[in-house]
Amino acid sequence: MIKLPNIKLSKTVLEKLQEFQGEVNRPSAFTEKSEKAKDLFKKKNKKGNKIFDAVKKGLTKMCSGARRCAYCEDSVGDEVEHIRPKSFFPEFCFVWENYVYACGNCNSPKGNKWAVFRDDTGKFYQVNLSPGIEPPKGQDALINPRSENPMDYFILDFQKGTQNGMCRFVIIPTLSGKDKKKAKFTLKILKLNKREFLRKGREEAYEDYAARLDKYKNEKNGRNDQTKIKKMIRGIQRKQHPTVWKEMQRHYLKGWLKIIDEDLHNLFEECPEALDW
């Protein structure tokens, strides 16, 4: 999971979303707002609605590869996901910055699971899973890829032969207690380590990225076909599991890659421009 690019919608679309949000905000009681948010979103989030067609087009631009899920980066993102659940935060139901494209395998388990660090006590608080109960005010305990860089919280384990398999997310040990709790909650809710097919997908992506970089090096040092080279670079930039690529770059820059995978380290040595992709 990486920080997503900032994609802007047109003024017309944003104003229309604000108009929808105004309908949700109209009731005074929280329960009514929550129900209004669920009902209105279901009505508006349909194919053929020009506003949500534009929303989905914007979300697609954020995705890696062929519209991969913003959370797992493996499956197709086919659901407009509210980062802050609309049941608990109806005031964010039609807020553009609260949307990502997610797959059902990520969206369904996440559902209405939420937690905050309460403003009044500072403590971690798991929000009641029953919709209709307004959560206490506080800082979100789930990493938000629209506004935060998840790589500030995690490192991918690239050690080959690791007991549980390589390419698992490891929480950065130097984080504060609060940030560690946030990272742990994010991993738990999104099940980024528990789903073996995701770990395997990241491992395969590691191997594929390395192979692509090797082919790029050979092309660069051989015929130097610029059209082909640009296509190779584009292929790396648009491939699913971009977190793996970003981690490969970080491992090289930190000097870790030379110990873990000397061949890959040498590829980056020969192709330093790849660090900017």
PDB file of C-alpha atoms in Angstrom:
ATOM      1  CA  MET A   1       0.000   0.000   0.000  1.00  0.00           C
ATOM      2  CA  ILE A   2       1.457   3.334  -1.066  1.00  0.00           C
ATOM      3  CA  LYS A   3       0.310   6.926  -0.892  1.00  0.00           C
ATOM      4  CA  LEU A   4      -2.036   7.526  -3.799  1.00  0.00           C
ATOM      5  CA  PRO A   5      -1.537  10.318  -6.338  1.00  0.00           C
ATOM      6  CA  ASN A   6      -3.601  13.475  -5.941  1.00  0.00           C
ATOM      7  CA  ILE A   7      -6.235  13.346  -8.677  1.00  0.00           C
ATOM      8  CA  LYS A   8      -8.498  16.376  -9.028  1.00  0.00           C
ATOM      9  CA  LEU A   9     -12.103  16.304 -10.147  1.00  0.00           C
ATOM     10  CA  SER A  10     -13.809  19.083 -12.076  1.00  0.00           C
ATOM     11  CA  LYS A  11     -15.479  21.919 -10.199  1.00  0.00           C
ATOM     12  CA  THR A  12     -18.862  20.762 -11.516  1.00  0.00           C
ATOM     13  CA  VAL A  13     -18.448  17.234 -10.118  1.00  0.00           C
ATOM     14  CA  LEU A  14     -17.200  18.485  -6.747  1.00  0.00           C
ATOM     15  CA  GLU A  15     -20.107  20.913  -6.449  1.00  0.00           C
ATOM     16  CA  LYS A  16     -22.566  18.129  -7.229  1.00  0.00           C
ATOM     17  CA  LEU A  17     -20.976  15.876  -4.598  1.00  0.00           C
ATOM     18  CA  GLN A  18     -21.295  18.741  -2.146  1.00  0.00           C
ATOM     19  CA  GLU A  19     -24.961  19.027  -3.066  1.00  0.00           C
ATOM     20  CA  PHE A  20     -25.473  15.306  -2.354  1.00  0.00           C
ATOM     21  CA  GLN A  21     -23.647  15.744   0.949  1.00  0.00           C
ATOM     22  CA  GLY A  22     -25.981  18.571   1.852  1.00  0.00           C
ATOM     23  CA  GLU A  23     -28.915  16.158   1.630  1.00  0.00           C
ATOM     24  CA  VAL A  24     -27.167  13.789   4.032  1.00  0.00           C
ATOM     25  CA  ASN A  25     -26.373  16.578   6.479  1.00  0.00           C
ATOM     26  CA  ARG A  26     -29.945  17.859   6.588  1.00  0.00           C
ATOM     27  CA  PRO A  27     -31.291  15.573   9.385  1.00  0.00           C
ATOM     28  CA  SER A  28     -30.189  16.614  12.866  1.00  0.00           C
ATOM     29  CA  ALA A  29     -30.048  13.160  14.461  1.00  0.00           C
ATOM     30  CA  PHE A  30     -26.956  11.035  13.809  1.00  0.00           C
ATOM     31  CA  THR A  31     -28.974   7.861  13.182  1.00  0.00           C
ATOM     32  CA  GLU A  32     -31.022   9.590  10.505  1.00  0.00           C
ATOM     33  CA  LYS A  33     -27.895  10.978   8.855  1.00  0.00           C
ATOM     34  CA  SER A  34     -26.314   7.525   8.840  1.00  0.00           C
ATOM     35  CA  GLU A  35     -29.369   5.945   7.219  1.00  0.00           C
ATOM     36  CA  LYS A  36     -29.642   8.818   4.730  1.00  0.00           C
ATOM     37  CA  ALA A  37     -25.994   8.362   3.742  1.00  0.00           C
ATOM     38  CA  LYS A  38     -26.422   4.644   3.027  1.00  0.00           C
ATOM     39  CA  ASP A  39     -29.654   5.140   1.115  1.00  0.00           C
ATOM     40  CA  LEU A  40     -28.537   8.110  -0.989  1.00  0.00           C
ATOM     41  CA  PHE A  41     -25.135   6.633  -1.817  1.00  0.00           C
ATOM     42  CA  LYS A  42     -26.799   3.466  -3.073  1.00  0.00           C
ATOM     43  CA  LYS A  43     -29.048   5.542  -5.330  1.00  0.00           C
ATOM     44  CA  LYS A  44     -26.283   7.768  -6.698  1.00  0.00           C
ATOM     45  CA  ASN A  45     -23.488   5.208  -7.075  1.00  0.00           C
ATOM     46  CA  LYS A  46     -24.844   3.633 -10.235  1.00  0.00           C
ATOM     47  CA  LYS A  47     -23.563   3.228 -13.759  1.00  0.00           C
ATOM     48  CA  GLY A  48     -24.949   6.016 -15.922  1.00  0.00           C
ATOM     49  CA  ASN A  49     -24.889   8.598 -13.137  1.00  0.00           C
ATOM     50  CA  LYS A  50     -22.571  11.165 -14.740  1.00  0.00           C
ATOM     51  CA  ILE A  51     -21.221  12.371 -11.419  1.00  0.00           C
ATOM     52  CA  PHE A  52     -20.197   8.929 -10.232  1.00  0.00           C
ATOM     53  CA  ASP A  53     -18.938   7.979 -13.670  1.00  0.00           C
ATOM     54  CA  ALA A  54     -16.541  10.919 -13.238  1.00  0.00           C
ATOM     55  CA  VAL A  55     -15.702   9.818  -9.684  1.00  0.00           C
ATOM     56  CA  LYS A  56     -14.843   6.314 -10.898  1.00  0.00           C
ATOM     57  CA  LYS A  57     -12.761   7.702 -13.733  1.00  0.00           C
ATOM     58  CA  GLY A  58     -10.766   9.696 -11.193  1.00  0.00           C
ATOM     59  CA  LEU A  59     -10.352   6.702  -8.902  1.00  0.00           C
ATOM     60  CA  THR A  60      -9.160   4.601 -11.841  1.00  0.00           C
ATOM     61  CA  LYS A  61      -6.354   7.092 -12.461  1.00  0.00           C
ATOM     62  CA  MET A  62      -5.156   6.541  -8.891  1.00  0.00           C
ATOM     63  CA  CYS A  63      -4.916   2.785  -9.297  1.00  0.00           C
ATOM     64  CA  SER A  64      -1.837   0.843 -10.306  1.00  0.00           C
ATOM     65  CA  GLY A  65      -1.927  -1.413 -13.338  1.00  0.00           C
ATOM     66  CA  ALA A  66      -5.309  -2.475 -14.640  1.00  0.00           C
ATOM     67  CA  ARG A  67      -7.301  -0.739 -11.876  1.00  0.00           C
ATOM     68  CA  ARG A  68      -5.812  -2.621  -8.934  1.00  0.00           C
ATOM     69  CA  CYS A  69      -7.272  -2.235  -5.431  1.00  0.00           C
ATOM     70  CA  ALA A  70      -5.778   0.675  -3.463  1.00  0.00           C
ATOM     71  CA  TYR A  71      -5.330  -1.543  -0.397  1.00  0.00           C
ATOM     72  CA  CYS A  72      -4.050  -4.933  -1.559  1.00  0.00           C
ATOM     73  CA  GLU A  73      -2.848  -3.835  -5.043  1.00  0.00           C
ATOM     74  CA  ASP A  74      -3.631  -7.349  -6.274  1.00  0.00           C
ATOM     75  CA  SER A  75      -7.329  -7.685  -7.158  1.00  0.00           C
ATOM     76  CA  VAL A  76      -9.382  -5.400  -9.371  1.00  0.00           C
ATOM     77  CA  GLY A  77     -10.734  -2.287  -7.672  1.00  0.00           C
ATOM     78  CA  ASP A  78     -14.431  -2.487  -8.493  1.00  0.00           C
ATOM     79  CA  GLU A  79     -16.069  -0.922  -5.425  1.00  0.00           C
ATOM     80  CA  VAL A  80     -16.120   2.744  -4.437  1.00  0.00           C
ATOM     81  CA  GLU A  81     -14.836   2.400  -0.897  1.00  0.00           C
ATOM     82  CA  HIS A  82     -15.325   4.923   1.900  1.00  0.00           C
ATOM     83  CA  ILE A  83     -12.090   5.088   3.884  1.00  0.00           C
ATOM     84  CA  ARG A  84     -14.092   6.430   6.798  1.00  0.00           C
ATOM     85  CA  PRO A  85     -17.206   4.199   6.856  1.00  0.00           C
ATOM     86  CA  LYS A  86     -20.278   6.148   5.824  1.00  0.00           C
ATOM     87  CA  SER A  87     -22.331   4.495   8.584  1.00  0.00           C
ATOM     88  CA  PHE A  88     -20.125   6.087  11.246  1.00  0.00           C
ATOM     89  CA  PHE A  89     -19.135   9.195   9.316  1.00  0.00           C
ATOM     90  CA  PRO A  90     -22.140  10.216   7.196  1.00  0.00           C
ATOM     91  CA  GLU A  91     -20.599  13.691   6.924  1.00  0.00           C
ATOM     92  CA  PHE A  92     -17.943  12.129   4.666  1.00  0.00           C
ATOM     93  CA  CYS A  93     -20.330  10.100   2.489  1.00  0.00           C
ATOM     94  CA  PHE A  94     -19.917  12.277  -0.604  1.00  0.00           C
ATOM     95  CA  VAL A  95     -16.479  13.712   0.108  1.00  0.00           C
ATOM     96  CA  TRP A  96     -14.073  12.995  -2.759  1.00  0.00           C
ATOM     97  CA  GLU A  97     -11.054  12.655  -0.447  1.00  0.00           C
ATOM     98  CA  ASN A  98     -12.820   9.830   1.396  1.00  0.00           C
ATOM     99  CA  TYR A  99     -12.970   7.538  -1.662  1.00  0.00           C
ATOM    100  CA  VAL A 100     -10.654   4.873  -3.034  1.00  0.00           C
ATOM    101  CA  TYR A 101     -11.231   2.028  -5.465  1.00  0.00           C
ATOM    102  CA  ALA A 102     -11.093  -1.256  -3.535  1.00  0.00           C
ATOM    103  CA  CYS A 103     -11.793  -4.905  -4.229  1.00  0.00           C
ATOM    104  CA  GLY A 104     -14.513  -6.860  -2.458  1.00  0.00           C
ATOM    105  CA  ASN A 105     -11.889  -8.969  -0.669  1.00  0.00           C
ATOM    106  CA  CYS A 106     -10.641  -5.831   1.078  1.00  0.00           C
ATOM    107  CA  ASN A 107     -13.831  -3.799   1.317  1.00  0.00           C
ATOM    108  CA  SER A 108     -16.050  -6.502   2.824  1.00  0.00           C
ATOM    109  CA  PRO A 109     -13.792  -7.502   5.763  1.00  0.00           C
ATOM    110  CA  LYS A 110     -13.059  -3.834   6.504  1.00  0.00           C
ATOM    111  CA  GLY A 111     -16.761  -2.970   6.407  1.00  0.00           C
ATOM    112  CA  ASN A 112     -17.695  -0.921   9.457  1.00  0.00           C
ATOM    113  CA  LYS A 113     -14.612  -1.857  11.472  1.00  0.00           C
ATOM    114  CA  TRP A 114     -13.053   1.344  12.721  1.00  0.00           C
ATOM    115  CA  ALA A 115     -11.024   2.776  15.544  1.00  0.00           C
ATOM    116  CA  VAL A 116      -9.863   6.186  16.679  1.00  0.00           C
ATOM    117  CA  PHE A 117      -7.475   7.692  19.187  1.00  0.00           C
ATOM    118  CA  ARG A 118      -9.980   9.585  21.287  1.00  0.00           C
ATOM    119  CA  ASP A 119      -9.604  13.349  21.587  1.00  0.00           C
ATOM    120  CA  ASP A 120     -10.739  13.307  25.209  1.00  0.00           C
ATOM    121  CA  THR A 121      -8.452  10.544  26.500  1.00  0.00           C
ATOM    122  CA  GLY A 122      -5.921   9.969  23.716  1.00  0.00           C
ATOM    123  CA  LYS A 123      -6.584   6.249  24.002  1.00  0.00           C
ATOM    124  CA  PHE A 124      -7.150   3.769  21.198  1.00  0.00           C
ATOM    125  CA  TYR A 125     -10.873   3.085  20.912  1.00  0.00           C
ATOM    126  CA  GLN A 126     -12.501   0.409  18.750  1.00  0.00           C
ATOM    127  CA  VAL A 127     -15.743   1.892  17.448  1.00  0.00           C
ATOM    128  CA  ASN A 128     -18.872  -0.094  18.225  1.00  0.00           C
ATOM    129  CA  LEU A 129     -19.523  -2.314  15.220  1.00  0.00           C
ATOM    130  CA  SER A 130     -23.243  -1.546  15.313  1.00  0.00           C
ATOM    131  CA  PRO A 131     -24.049   1.263  12.872  1.00  0.00           C
ATOM    132  CA  GLY A 132     -26.147   4.055  14.304  1.00  0.00           C
ATOM    133  CA  ILE A 133     -23.879   4.724  17.273  1.00  0.00           C
ATOM    134  CA  GLU A 134     -21.917   7.894  16.696  1.00  0.00           C
ATOM    135  CA  PRO A 135     -18.177   7.370  17.252  1.00  0.00           C
ATOM    136  CA  PRO A 136     -16.289   9.630  19.647  1.00  0.00           C
ATOM    137  CA  LYS A 137     -14.208  12.433  18.189  1.00  0.00           C
ATOM    138  CA  GLY A 138     -10.641  11.443  17.546  1.00  0.00           C
ATOM    139  CA  GLN A 139      -7.780  10.774  15.168  1.00  0.00           C
ATOM    140  CA  ASP A 140      -8.286   7.925  12.691  1.00  0.00           C
ATOM    141  CA  ALA A 141      -6.471   4.708  13.604  1.00  0.00           C
ATOM    142  CA  LEU A 142      -6.430   3.377  10.039  1.00  0.00           C
ATOM    143  CA  ILE A 143      -3.669   4.540   7.700  1.00  0.00           C
ATOM    144  CA  ASN A 144      -5.253   6.682   4.986  1.00  0.00           C
ATOM    145  CA  PRO A 145      -3.497   6.211   1.609  1.00  0.00           C
ATOM    146  CA  ARG A 146      -5.107   9.395   0.287  1.00  0.00           C
ATOM    147  CA  SER A 147      -3.315  11.581   2.842  1.00  0.00           C
ATOM    148  CA  GLU A 148      -0.558   9.440   4.395  1.00  0.00           C
ATOM    149  CA  ASN A 149       2.356   7.385   3.154  1.00  0.00           C
ATOM    150  CA  PRO A 150       1.894   3.803   4.426  1.00  0.00           C
ATOM    151  CA  MET A 151       5.610   3.221   3.819  1.00  0.00           C
ATOM    152  CA  ASP A 152       6.279   5.503   6.804  1.00  0.00           C
ATOM    153  CA  TYR A 153       4.782   2.711   8.922  1.00  0.00           C
ATOM    154  CA  PHE A 154       5.894  -0.525   7.202  1.00  0.00           C
ATOM    155  CA  ILE A 155       8.806  -2.252   5.541  1.00  0.00           C
ATOM    156  CA  LEU A 156       8.417  -5.273   3.275  1.00  0.00           C
ATOM    157  CA  ASP A 157      10.528  -8.209   4.398  1.00  0.00           C
ATOM    158  CA  PHE A 158      12.610  -9.204   1.366  1.00  0.00           C
ATOM    159  CA  GLN A 159      14.631 -11.850   3.181  1.00  0.00           C
ATOM    160  CA  LYS A 160      14.454 -15.030   1.133  1.00  0.00           C
ATOM    161  CA  GLY A 161      13.866 -18.204   3.076  1.00  0.00           C
ATOM    162  CA  THR A 162      11.954 -16.419   5.839  1.00  0.00           C
ATOM    163  CA  GLN A 163       9.909 -18.949   7.813  1.00  0.00           C
ATOM    164  CA  ASN A 164       6.515 -17.496   6.853  1.00  0.00           C
ATOM    165  CA  GLY A 165       7.618 -16.394   3.381  1.00  0.00           C
ATOM    166  CA  MET A 166       9.120 -13.164   2.093  1.00  0.00           C
ATOM    167  CA  CYS A 167       7.210  -9.990   1.228  1.00  0.00           C
ATOM    168  CA  ARG A 168       5.307  -9.694   4.492  1.00  0.00           C
ATOM    169  CA  PHE A 169       4.703  -6.252   5.958  1.00  0.00           C
ATOM    170  CA  VAL A 170       6.800  -5.540   9.042  1.00  0.00           C
ATOM    171  CA  ILE A 171       6.001  -2.606  11.305  1.00  0.00           C
ATOM    172  CA  ILE A 172       8.938  -0.187  11.561  1.00  0.00           C
ATOM    173  CA  PRO A 173      10.317  -0.810  15.072  1.00  0.00           C
ATOM    174  CA  THR A 174      11.286   2.826  15.743  1.00  0.00           C
ATOM    175  CA  LEU A 175       7.700   4.101  15.462  1.00  0.00           C
ATOM    176  CA  SER A 176       6.017   5.697  18.452  1.00  0.00           C
ATOM    177  CA  GLY A 177       3.606   3.540  20.423  1.00  0.00           C
ATOM    178  CA  LYS A 178       0.653   5.326  18.862  1.00  0.00           C
ATOM    179  CA  ASP A 179       1.910   4.830  15.311  1.00  0.00           C
ATOM    180  CA  LYS A 180       2.688   1.167  15.981  1.00  0.00           C
ATOM    181  CA  LYS A 181      -0.897   0.709  17.149  1.00  0.00           C
ATOM    182  CA  LYS A 182      -2.121   2.401  13.983  1.00  0.00           C
ATOM    183  CA  ALA A 183       0.052   0.172  11.787  1.00  0.00           C
ATOM    184  CA  LYS A 184      -1.065  -2.957  13.640  1.00  0.00           C
ATOM    185  CA  PHE A 185      -4.741  -2.025  13.309  1.00  0.00           C
ATOM    186  CA  THR A 186      -4.336  -1.368   9.566  1.00  0.00           C
ATOM    187  CA  LEU A 187      -2.681  -4.745   8.975  1.00  0.00           C
ATOM    188  CA  LYS A 188      -5.372  -6.475  11.022  1.00  0.00           C
ATOM    189  CA  ILE A 189      -8.367  -4.830   9.334  1.00  0.00           C
ATOM    190  CA  LEU A 190      -7.076  -5.153   5.770  1.00  0.00           C
ATOM    191  CA  LYS A 191      -5.489  -8.588   6.383  1.00  0.00           C
ATOM    192  CA  LEU A 192      -2.486  -7.673   4.263  1.00  0.00           C
ATOM    193  CA  ASN A 193      -0.327 -10.372   5.871  1.00  0.00           C
ATOM    194  CA  LYS A 194      -2.960 -12.972   6.685  1.00  0.00           C
ATOM    195  CA  ARG A 195      -4.036 -13.622   3.106  1.00  0.00           C
ATOM    196  CA  GLU A 196      -1.349 -15.918   1.713  1.00  0.00           C
ATOM    197  CA  PHE A 197      -2.273 -15.218  -1.909  1.00  0.00           C
ATOM    198  CA  LEU A 198      -1.385 -11.552  -1.328  1.00  0.00           C
ATOM    199  CA  ARG A 199       2.020 -12.408   0.109  1.00  0.00           C
ATOM    200  CA  LYS A 200       2.613 -14.769  -2.801  1.00  0.00           C
ATOM    201  CA  GLY A 201       1.502 -12.090  -5.255  1.00  0.00           C
ATOM    202  CA  ARG A 202       4.006  -9.636  -3.780  1.00  0.00           C
ATOM    203  CA  GLU A 203       6.743 -12.269  -3.971  1.00  0.00           C
ATOM    204  CA  GLU A 204       5.958 -12.915  -7.636  1.00  0.00           C
ATOM    205  CA  ALA A 205       5.896  -9.165  -8.262  1.00  0.00           C
ATOM    206  CA  TYR A 206       9.386  -8.915  -6.743  1.00  0.00           C
ATOM    207  CA  GLU A 207      10.674 -11.512  -9.175  1.00  0.00           C
ATOM    208  CA  ASP A 208       8.882  -9.883 -12.107  1.00  0.00           C
ATOM    209  CA  TYR A 209      10.143  -6.390 -11.318  1.00  0.00           C
ATOM    210  CA  ALA A 210      13.694  -7.744 -11.154  1.00  0.00           C
ATOM    211  CA  ALA A 211      13.264  -9.523 -14.492  1.00  0.00           C
ATOM    212  CA  ARG A 212      11.821  -6.397 -16.111  1.00  0.00           C
ATOM    213  CA  LEU A 213      14.699  -4.277 -14.827  1.00  0.00           C
ATOM    214  CA  ASP A 214      17.194  -6.794 -16.181  1.00  0.00           C
ATOM    215  CA  LYS A 215      15.538  -6.686 -19.618  1.00  0.00           C
ATOM    216  CA  TYR A 216      15.586  -2.905 -19.484  1.00  0.00           C
ATOM    217  CA  LYS A 217      19.320  -2.947 -18.699  1.00  0.00           C
ATOM    218  CA  ASN A 218      20.014  -5.257 -21.644  1.00  0.00           C
ATOM    219  CA  GLU A 219      17.951  -3.119 -24.010  1.00  0.00           C
ATOM    220  CA  LYS A 220      19.621   0.064 -22.779  1.00  0.00           C
ATOM    221  CA  ASN A 221      23.067  -1.440 -23.328  1.00  0.00           C
ATOM    222  CA  GLY A 222      22.145  -3.096 -26.627  1.00  0.00           C
ATOM    223  CA  ARG A 223      20.105  -1.790 -29.521  1.00  0.00           C
ATOM    224  CA  ASN A 224      18.930   1.212 -27.503  1.00  0.00           C
ATOM    225  CA  ASP A 225      15.452   1.193 -29.071  1.00  0.00           C
ATOM    226  CA  GLN A 226      13.931   4.240 -27.336  1.00  0.00           C
ATOM    227  CA  THR A 227      10.361   3.262 -28.147  1.00  0.00           C
ATOM    228  CA  LYS A 228      10.886  -0.156 -26.584  1.00  0.00           C
ATOM    229  CA  ILE A 229      12.714   1.335 -23.604  1.00  0.00           C
ATOM    230  CA  LYS A 230       9.872   3.768 -22.884  1.00  0.00           C
ATOM    231  CA  LYS A 231       7.411   0.889 -23.072  1.00  0.00           C
ATOM    232  CA  MET A 232       9.500  -1.101 -20.576  1.00  0.00           C
ATOM    233  CA  ILE A 233       9.591   1.818 -18.147  1.00  0.00           C
ATOM    234  CA  ARG A 234       5.851   2.326 -18.505  1.00  0.00           C
ATOM    235  CA  GLY A 235       5.318  -1.372 -17.813  1.00  0.00           C
ATOM    236  CA  ILE A 236       7.197  -1.124 -14.520  1.00  0.00           C
ATOM    237  CA  GLN A 237       5.378   2.059 -13.512  1.00  0.00           C
ATOM    238  CA  ARG A 238       1.928   0.612 -14.215  1.00  0.00           C
ATOM    239  CA  LYS A 239       2.407  -2.898 -12.838  1.00  0.00           C
ATOM    240  CA  GLN A 240       0.345  -4.070  -9.851  1.00  0.00           C
ATOM    241  CA  HIS A 241       1.961  -4.222  -6.399  1.00  0.00           C
ATOM    242  CA  PRO A 242       3.732  -0.846  -6.717  1.00  0.00           C
ATOM    243  CA  THR A 243       4.638  -1.109  -3.028  1.00  0.00           C
ATOM    244  CA  VAL A 244       7.076  -3.882  -3.940  1.00  0.00           C
ATOM    245  CA  TRP A 245       8.823  -1.630  -6.468  1.00  0.00           C
ATOM    246  CA  LYS A 246       8.987   1.307  -4.053  1.00  0.00           C
ATOM    247  CA  GLU A 247      10.409  -1.015  -1.403  1.00  0.00           C
ATOM    248  CA  MET A 248      13.039  -2.328  -3.817  1.00  0.00           C
ATOM    249  CA  GLN A 249      14.129   1.263  -4.384  1.00  0.00           C
ATOM    250  CA  ARG A 250      14.211   2.007  -0.647  1.00  0.00           C
ATOM    251  CA  HIS A 251      16.146  -1.182   0.104  1.00  0.00           C
ATOM    252  CA  TYR A 252      18.765  -0.139  -2.446  1.00  0.00           C
ATOM    253  CA  LEU A 253      19.050   3.425  -1.120  1.00  0.00           C
ATOM    254  CA  LYS A 254      19.373   2.183   2.467  1.00  0.00           C
ATOM    255  CA  GLY A 255      22.073  -0.303   1.509  1.00  0.00           C
ATOM    256  CA  TRP A 256      19.963  -3.287   2.545  1.00  0.00           C
ATOM    257  CA  LEU A 257      19.581  -4.728  -0.948  1.00  0.00           C
ATOM    258  CA  LYS A 258      23.295  -5.474  -1.334  1.00  0.00           C
ATOM    259  CA  ILE A 259      23.031  -7.910   1.571  1.00  0.00           C
ATOM    260  CA  ILE A 260      19.667  -9.416   0.641  1.00  0.00           C
ATOM    261  CA  ASP A 261      19.883  -9.601  -3.159  1.00  0.00           C
ATOM    262  CA  GLU A 262      23.237  -8.598  -4.646  1.00  0.00           C
ATOM    263  CA  ASP A 263      22.107  -9.240  -8.235  1.00  0.00           C
ATOM    264  CA  LEU A 264      19.220  -6.799  -7.866  1.00  0.00           C
ATOM    265  CA  HIS A 265      21.500  -4.330  -6.105  1.00  0.00           C
ATOM    266  CA  ASN A 266      23.842  -4.464  -9.101  1.00  0.00           C
ATOM    267  CA  LEU A 267      20.936  -3.853 -11.489  1.00  0.00           C
ATOM    268  CA  PHE A 268      20.125  -0.600  -9.703  1.00  0.00           C
ATOM    269  CA  GLU A 269      23.827   0.261  -9.768  1.00  0.00           C
ATOM    270  CA  GLU A 270      23.790  -0.074 -13.550  1.00  0.00           C
ATOM    271  CA  CYS A 271      20.399   1.618 -13.932  1.00  0.00           C
ATOM    272  CA  PRO A 272      20.294   4.413 -11.316  1.00  0.00           C
ATOM    273  CA  GLU A 273      17.617   6.210 -13.337  1.00  0.00           C
ATOM    274  CA  ALA A 274      15.215   3.458 -12.236  1.00  0.00           C
ATOM    275  CA  LEU A 275      15.242   4.970  -8.752  1.00  0.00           C
ATOM    276  CA  ASP A 276      13.109   7.824 -10.115  1.00  0.00           C
ATOM    277  CA  TRP A 277      10.406   5.617 -11.660  1.00  0.00           C
TER     278      TRP A 277
END
